[in-house]
Every structure is written in structure tokens, then in C-alpha cells.
Amino acid sequence: MAKPASPQPAPPGGTRLRGFGQQDWVGGLLLVAVVALAYLPAWRGGFLWDDDAYITANDALRSAGGLRDIWFQPGATCQYYPLSFTVFWIGYHLWGLNPLGYHLQNLLLHGLVSVLLWQVLKRLEVRAAWLAGALFALHPVNVMSVAWMTELKNTLSGALVLGAAWAYLRFAGLGVYESRTRPGADCRYAMLALGLFALAMLAKTAVSFLPVTLLLVGWWKRGRLAWRWGWPVAVMVGIALAMGWLTLHVEQLTGATGETFQMTFPERVLVSGRSFWFYLGKLVFPYPLTFIYERWKVDAATAGQWVYPAATVGLLAGLWVMRKRAGRGAGVALVHFYLATSFLVLIQVLYMMQYTFVSDHWQYFGCMSMLALAAAGLDRALEVIAPRRDLLRRAFYGVLLLTLGGLTWRQCGVYTNVETLWQTTLVRNPDCFLARNNLGNLLFQNGQITEAFEQYQKALAASPRFVPALNNLGDAFLQTGQVNEAIARFQESLEIQARNAPARNGLGIALVRLGRTDEALIQFQQAVEAEPRDVEARNNLAACLLEKGRVDEAILEFQKSLAVEPANADAQAKLGKALLQTGNADEAIAHLQKSLAVRPGEADVQADLGDALLMRSRAEEAIVHYQKSLALNPDNFSAQANLGNALFLAGRADEAILHYQSALAVNPKDAKVQVNLGNALFKKGRLTEAVGHYRLAAEIEPNNVYVLGTVARILAISPDPSIRNGAVALNLAQRAVQLSGGGNPALLTTLAAAEAETGRYSEAVQTARHALELATAQHNTALVNILENQIGLYEANQPFRDPQLTNAAPGGAKSK
């Protein structure tokens, strides 16, 4: 049996930690409770900017295959943060697109981060650690990270990185573990720290500051560094570099390229130095806070702008010089703050920096050290000012936290819905071109066209080369029928950014409207080259190819589109229609059914599915879909006509007649429907009416071989003398044979019958013998037997009469 460990003395200046006791549970639950209360207005918030890319329009959340892509296909999501997107994936499968679920998980994570911050500071023996956790929980600069669902990546990575920090403290024997653990002895905690840090990096790579922060903490507590307890930091650096490179690569793939992101190193230094003081100012005086702050002009030639980086260097250098007198803690806190907020711009210009150089959510991690420093300093100052007056100090802290909670409650209102977000942003930053552009989109969607155009124009006045505003203005002109104006805006956008899929796509649509299909095709091709996952552009390319008769290429493009977005009902429908043109009815049926599963109210798709089923002789099923199509659009000519065909094929001639008549009421000049109506009437024994429709068909399409042959046959061989008309039959049959090239034995058979009907028996025998030769060569046994019988009649100077024409009719023709 192992000998129990000897009790360890309490560390100097603190008390020995005995685990998570009752007071810790109370303190932790209190922190979570104040977060839930202060953020109550956020519970009712809706989806905001970028929430579509992360949640509502993110197809990767929809399936197990999407989860695989989240992890193993960089670029499948707008940023490579697979752990954060996995949490979104889980959320989607638990509560779908109910925003409350996403808000609650973010609130709980923020509460957890606050508790973990308190616990880590407590283990580092930082004064007033709980107060620091409470300041972090309630400070309004964190509202953006908590109320904006997209920023779950902040709260999730924050919880993991603090867990990694705790594990490292335990491994390195820092803080309360100083006298309990030999530094570097228990590698289990080193492995745990590395694992949690790797997970944190997979949630958001902005936590890459942790290795340096841990070194700073080790130096602060011991005044030196040692390899035996510092080696995990080196591994963390490797993880940070690898994940950081991947993240920056994906950011560039998703749009963080172009002139907006080209900044010289001196310009980055100016932004870094100024943002440091900006963030400090918002911590001290958090008003006004806004979603997008003004993007100031950076000019390295202006001496006054160098005051900020000079002051930053001076402050940090001064703390270094005074470290022996003032202690190392303040310097460590400020260096961590700088690294976590303002350092990254020296390496990479982030996507959001095209709109602003600073953002509240970028100081979520950095403010932890400053709030800890503030809590400790405030507690020490109050102890000096009012010693032994704990009640007064607690009252002061209560007022402070209530004030911060009230400001947080108020700031949450900004995130109620996307319109409020942009309206409030414009009140606090009138030159925010992003807010102008996005508000314009909302107004346009709501039918406020004039107001939308005004916002787009103001966005471009603030930033004339802002490509999304130019594209949206082009789309607005396009939707209001101002095609030439739209083309001008898209071309202007492409002059700024040539690889611009939305502008290429919009320009292609405009060119199609003008009938310039060949030019449009080029634009759609360049759009999908610029953005292969742009489903709209690829569908437009496929539709354009289809219009040009390049059906096989169109099918391939639709298939590529559906590989990206399988639930795209429009692509499924158009692919089904394209497959119909190739005669591939079975595949067409599958795609049309998928389209209708998403959007059952599409009349044309219902009709196309009916056509595909009819092609496979599945008449009863086709009837159902034609009826659905007509219920949605009673004036659909082809649906009426083809419903007649389906009913005729199903043996329901009376109903078929009614639908043929309805189709002809819409378009009486369709020869095939006239023939099919004639067939149905013939089937019902209404021969005179049938012949009338046959003759109308021949008048409408005098060059249609099928129509000419059908009418000639009836007029030549009907047993009813009131129907027969040999002269007309002969004229129609001769024309049909001439148009067909003379190689159709069935048409020659009809011509022979017409010749016999007009008394030209020798010619009838000669024509019938020629037809017999062709039928024999084609192995058409049925027609051979008919011709042998007819030739005998003609040689006996007798015409041919077909008694079956009183109860049968020729097959129908599909109408489109």
C-alpha cells in the first residue's frame, strides 16, 4: 500500500488550495447567474451578419458528410475552425435554426470562461481573483463576443485556453502549486495542457498568444525560465505556427486578398500602436461601443501618428525598467494585453480590417489580464483607503458590477436583429460603408427600393472602391430592369477586382437579358473559375449551356453544383429537365422528385416530372403530377396537353378529350394536340369530329410528316364514306413521302392506299410493292403481312378499308 503523502505547507502569501470547494461552487454559480441576467436581452436576439455563413446557410452543418468536410476539407467553411463549426453542427442537430439555442450555448460558455479565469487567477494567487472574473463576465466590451452567435469561437476557445493554462500551472508548479509539485514532474498535466491548447487552436487560432503568456507567467512568478518545466511551451509554439498558417491560408481563399489588404510594415506598426491605446480606452470608459468602429486613415508620413506606437513602446519599456521596484506583474499583464489585441496586425491583415482596424471581439482574450490587474489594483487601493471596512468595499464592488451589468444589458439591445445592428452602427459611425451596404440590402428585400439605392450610393461615397456595394447596386439595377446601368456597375467592380464571382455572375445575367448569350457564357465560366463553390453562378452557366444546346455540358455543370449544394431545388429541377432532353427519364425522375421534396409548389417542375413519368409509361403517376401542376397554374398549356396524353394512355379517353380541349383553348394552333384530340375522339367513335381535328392539324403544320401521314391514312382507309376523301388523302400522303425522303414504308403504305382510293390501282400496286421491299429489309413482319393483303386487293382493283379504325386510333404525341 502506498505511503500517504505528507501534508504540504501553505505557499507564502496565500493559502493552500484544497480543490473546488463549497465557496468555489457558490462563486462559480454566481458568475454564471450574473452573465445570464446581464445578457437577458440577447436571449431574444436573432441571426446577424455572418451568421448565415456560419449557421443559417452553412450546408456543412446539415449532414454527417458536412461534418467530415468541416474537419478534412479546408475551405468547406469560411474559416478553418473545425471545433467551433462542430459545436455549431451539434447545435443545428439539436435545435435546428432556433437562435435561442445558439445564444444559450454562447452565454453558458462565457459564464464558464469567467469562472475559469477566476480559478486560474486564484491559483496564480492574484488578489481579488473573483472580482476579476466578475469584471470580465459583465464588462460591455465582451457583448460583441457573447451576443453575436458567430463569435462562439471566442467563448469556446477561451474556455479551452484557460483550461490549458490551468493544466500548465499544475505541471510547472506555479502559483499555489509551487510547494506541492516538483516542476515538470507530472507529464500528464503537460499532455493535458497541450491537448487543450490544440483544441483551443482548432476553435480559434487567435489564442496563439498562450505560449508567450505562459512564459511571461513563469518569469513573473520565478524570475527565470527553465527547460524542465518550459518545454511544453515550445510544442505549443509549433502547434500555433502550423494552425496559424492554415488559418491565414483559408482566410486568403475566402477573400482576404486584394488592395484593401496590402499594408506596408510601417502602416501596420501605426495600426498596432494606436489599437493598443484604443482598447485600453474602451476598457476604462466603455462608451460608445459599436459593431464597426471608424476605420481611420493610416499615413506613415504623418509624424503625429507615430505618437501611439512610441507611447506603447515607452510604456512597456518603462515597466521593464521599473520591474524591480514596481514588480513584474503589471508588465506581464500589459505585454499579454498587447500580444492578444494589437500584435497580430504586424503579421497579417485580417479580413475584417477592410472595414475597421479595431473591434470589441478582438480584445476578448487580451482584456483578461487588464481586468485582473484592475481588480487587484482596485482592491489594494481600497484596502489602503478604507482598511478593515469590508462592507464598504463590497458595496463599492456591487455598484461597479451593477453599472457594468447595466451597460452590458443596454449594449445587448444593439444585437436584437440585423436591422437594429446596422441602424445603431450608423448612428455611432455614419461613414460605415459596410453598414450602409448591408442596410441597403435589407431595404431592397423589404421593397423600399428608393431608400436602398440611397444607402448603396452613400456606401460608395464613403468608399468608392467597395466592391460588394458596387455588386449590390448592379443587382438592384438589374432587378429594377435597368440593365445597362447594371452592366456599368459590374464592369466597374471588375476593374477593381477581376476575380470577382458575384460581379461576373451579375454581368452574365445582364447579358442574357440583352440576348448576348455567348458573352454571358464567358462571364459565367469566369465566375465559377474565380469561385468554384458559387452555386448560383454554376447554375447560370449550366442554364446558358442548355440554351445553347450543349446539353451534356449543362448536365455536368448541374451535377457539380449539386455536389456543393444537394438541396438546391432549382438545380435539381433544371438537371431533371436537361436529362429529359437526353431521354434519360429514370435519372430525370429522381432529380425532379428531389426538387419537389424541397419546393413542392413549383408548377413547371410538377409538369416536368409528369413528362418524365409519361416517358416511362407510368401514366397514373404522371396524371397525379400534371394535376398538381394545373392546380398551381391552370393556364399551363403543355401540362394540359400532356395530362390528356397520360389519361389517353391510361384508357381514360373521355377525360383526355376535356384536357386536350382546354389546351387548345390556350393555343388552338398546336398541330400535335389537334392530332391527339382527334385520336381520343376516334377512340370514342366520334369519327367526324376526329377527322375535323386531323385536317386542322394538317393545315397548321403542312410540313409535319407525322401529322400529314396520320390524316392521310384516316382519309384513305376509313370504312365511313362520309370521312373518306381520296383526293385530299393522296395530296397529303404524297407530301409526307416527299418530305420523308421516300424511305418510310409506313408512309408508302398510306400513299398506296390513297392511290387506290382515287382509282389509281396500278400505281397503288407499284407503291405497295416498293413499301413491301423496304419493310422486308427492315424485318417489319407486321407491315409485311398488311402489305401482302393490300397488294392483292389493289391487283383486284379494290381499295383497302380498315374496319378497326372504328374502335382504334393512332398513338398520341407528347406536347410541349
mmCIF file of N, CA and C in Angstrom, residues 593 596-597 599-610 613 620-636 639-640 643 659:
data_model
loop_
_atom_site.group_PDB
_atom_site.id
_atom_site.type_symbol
_atom_site.label_atom_id
_atom_site.label_comp_id
_atom_site.label_asym_id
_atom_site.label_seq_id
_atom_site.Cartn_x
_atom_site.Cartn_y
_atom_site.Cartn_z
ATOM 1 N N GLN A 593 -37.957 14.686 -58.448
ATOM 2 C CA GLN A 593 -38.560 14.347 -57.154
ATOM 3 C C GLN A 593 -37.809 15.025 -56.002
ATOM 4 N N LEU A 596 -38.866 18.645 -55.886
ATOM 5 C CA LEU A 596 -40.214 18.823 -55.329
ATOM 6 C C LEU A 596 -40.262 18.509 -53.841
ATOM 7 N N ALA A 597 -39.318 17.700 -53.358
ATOM 8 C CA ALA A 597 -39.270 17.441 -51.920
ATOM 9 C C ALA A 597 -38.917 18.718 -51.161
ATOM 10 N N ARG A 599 -39.294 22.010 -52.746
ATOM 11 C CA ARG A 599 -40.266 23.033 -53.142
ATOM 12 C C ARG A 599 -41.403 22.376 -53.923
ATOM 13 N N PRO A 600 -42.406 21.845 -53.209
ATOM 14 C CA PRO A 600 -43.489 21.129 -53.898
ATOM 15 C C PRO A 600 -44.422 22.046 -54.691
ATOM 16 N N GLY A 601 -44.336 23.338 -54.468
ATOM 17 C CA GLY A 601 -45.265 24.262 -55.114
ATOM 18 C C GLY A 601 -44.800 24.799 -56.447
ATOM 19 N N GLU A 602 -43.930 24.086 -57.150
ATOM 20 C CA GLU A 602 -43.429 24.539 -58.449
ATOM 21 C C GLU A 602 -44.217 23.855 -59.564
ATOM 22 N N ALA A 603 -45.072 24.627 -60.234
ATOM 23 C CA ALA A 603 -45.955 24.053 -61.254
ATOM 24 C C ALA A 603 -45.174 23.447 -62.409
ATOM 25 N N ASP A 604 -44.139 24.147 -62.885
ATOM 26 C CA ASP A 604 -43.381 23.644 -64.038
ATOM 27 C C ASP A 604 -42.650 22.351 -63.701
ATOM 28 N N VAL A 605 -42.144 22.255 -62.471
ATOM 29 C CA VAL A 605 -41.416 21.045 -62.082
ATOM 30 C C VAL A 605 -42.385 19.868 -61.955
ATOM 31 N N GLN A 606 -43.566 20.132 -61.422
ATOM 32 C CA GLN A 606 -44.588 19.075 -61.367
ATOM 33 C C GLN A 606 -44.894 18.572 -62.776
ATOM 34 N N ALA A 607 -44.992 19.509 -63.719
ATOM 35 C CA ALA A 607 -45.289 19.126 -65.096
ATOM 36 C C ALA A 607 -44.138 18.332 -65.710
ATOM 37 N N ASP A 608 -42.893 18.773 -65.447
ATOM 38 C CA ASP A 608 -41.733 18.051 -65.983
ATOM 39 C C ASP A 608 -41.658 16.633 -65.427
ATOM 40 N N LEU A 609 -41.988 16.486 -64.141
ATOM 41 C CA LEU A 609 -41.999 15.141 -63.566
ATOM 42 C C LEU A 609 -43.074 14.291 -64.225
ATOM 43 N N GLY A 610 -44.204 14.914 -64.509
ATOM 44 C CA GLY A 610 -45.236 14.191 -65.254
ATOM 45 C C GLY A 610 -44.730 13.740 -66.602
ATOM 46 N N LEU A 613 -42.378 10.742 -66.146
ATOM 47 C CA LEU A 613 -43.130 9.521 -65.831
ATOM 48 C C LEU A 613 -43.884 9.011 -67.059
ATOM 49 N N GLU A 620 -50.451 6.635 -64.666
ATOM 50 C CA GLU A 620 -51.227 7.022 -63.483
ATOM 51 C C GLU A 620 -50.439 7.979 -62.579
ATOM 52 N N GLU A 621 -49.120 7.705 -62.403
ATOM 53 C CA GLU A 621 -48.297 8.617 -61.605
ATOM 54 C C GLU A 621 -48.157 9.974 -62.289
ATOM 55 N N ALA A 622 -48.007 9.944 -63.607
ATOM 56 C CA ALA A 622 -47.885 11.192 -64.357
ATOM 57 C C ALA A 622 -49.137 12.041 -64.192
ATOM 58 N N ILE A 623 -50.282 11.393 -64.216
ATOM 59 C CA ILE A 623 -51.554 12.120 -64.069
ATOM 60 C C ILE A 623 -51.568 12.927 -62.771
ATOM 61 N N VAL A 624 -51.117 12.311 -61.681
ATOM 62 C CA VAL A 624 -51.106 12.991 -60.373
ATOM 63 C C VAL A 624 -50.292 14.285 -60.441
ATOM 64 N N HIS A 625 -49.104 14.227 -61.061
ATOM 65 C CA HIS A 625 -48.229 15.411 -61.087
ATOM 66 C C HIS A 625 -48.735 16.470 -62.061
ATOM 67 N N TYR A 626 -49.337 16.048 -63.169
ATOM 68 C CA TYR A 626 -49.935 17.046 -64.064
ATOM 69 C C TYR A 626 -51.091 17.768 -63.367
ATOM 70 N N GLN A 627 -51.864 17.020 -62.599
ATOM 71 C CA GLN A 627 -52.982 17.642 -61.887
ATOM 72 C C GLN A 627 -52.480 18.646 -60.837
ATOM 73 N N LYS A 628 -51.384 18.302 -60.145
ATOM 74 C CA LYS A 628 -50.794 19.239 -59.184
ATOM 75 C C LYS A 628 -50.279 20.489 -59.884
ATOM 76 N N SER A 629 -49.666 20.283 -61.043
ATOM 77 C CA SER A 629 -49.158 21.426 -61.797
ATOM 78 C C SER A 629 -50.297 22.353 -62.210
ATOM 79 N N LEU A 630 -51.397 21.765 -62.682
ATOM 80 C CA LEU A 630 -52.524 22.580 -63.130
ATOM 81 C C LEU A 630 -53.265 23.237 -61.979
ATOM 82 N N ALA A 631 -53.215 22.619 -60.808
ATOM 83 C CA ALA A 631 -53.811 23.262 -59.636
ATOM 84 C C ALA A 631 -53.048 24.542 -59.282
ATOM 85 N N LEU A 632 -51.747 24.537 -59.547
ATOM 86 C CA LEU A 632 -50.913 25.714 -59.277
ATOM 87 C C LEU A 632 -50.967 26.717 -60.424
ATOM 88 N N ASN A 633 -51.089 26.208 -61.655
ATOM 89 C CA ASN A 633 -51.105 27.082 -62.835
ATOM 90 C C ASN A 633 -52.057 26.494 -63.876
ATOM 91 N N PRO A 634 -53.333 26.858 -63.806
ATOM 92 C CA PRO A 634 -54.342 26.262 -64.714
ATOM 93 C C PRO A 634 -54.095 26.577 -66.183
ATOM 94 N N ASP A 635 -53.314 27.608 -66.491
ATOM 95 C CA ASP A 635 -53.090 28.008 -67.883
ATOM 96 C C ASP A 635 -51.856 27.366 -68.498
ATOM 97 N N ASN A 636 -51.294 26.370 -67.835
ATOM 98 C CA ASN A 636 -50.097 25.701 -68.345
ATOM 99 C C ASN A 636 -50.499 24.806 -69.520
ATOM 100 N N ALA A 639 -48.889 21.222 -69.720
ATOM 101 C CA ALA A 639 -49.403 20.330 -68.681
ATOM 102 C C ALA A 639 -50.799 19.836 -69.041
ATOM 103 N N GLN A 640 -51.645 20.739 -69.584
ATOM 104 C CA GLN A 640 -52.984 20.318 -70.008
ATOM 105 C C GLN A 640 -52.887 19.268 -71.113
ATOM 106 N N LEU A 643 -51.337 15.996 -69.819
ATOM 107 C CA LEU A 643 -52.294 15.294 -68.961
ATOM 108 C C LEU A 643 -53.291 14.542 -69.845
ATOM 109 N N HIS A 659 -59.118 17.648 -71.460
ATOM 110 C CA HIS A 659 -57.854 18.351 -71.268
ATOM 111 C C HIS A 659 -57.229 18.785 -72.589
#
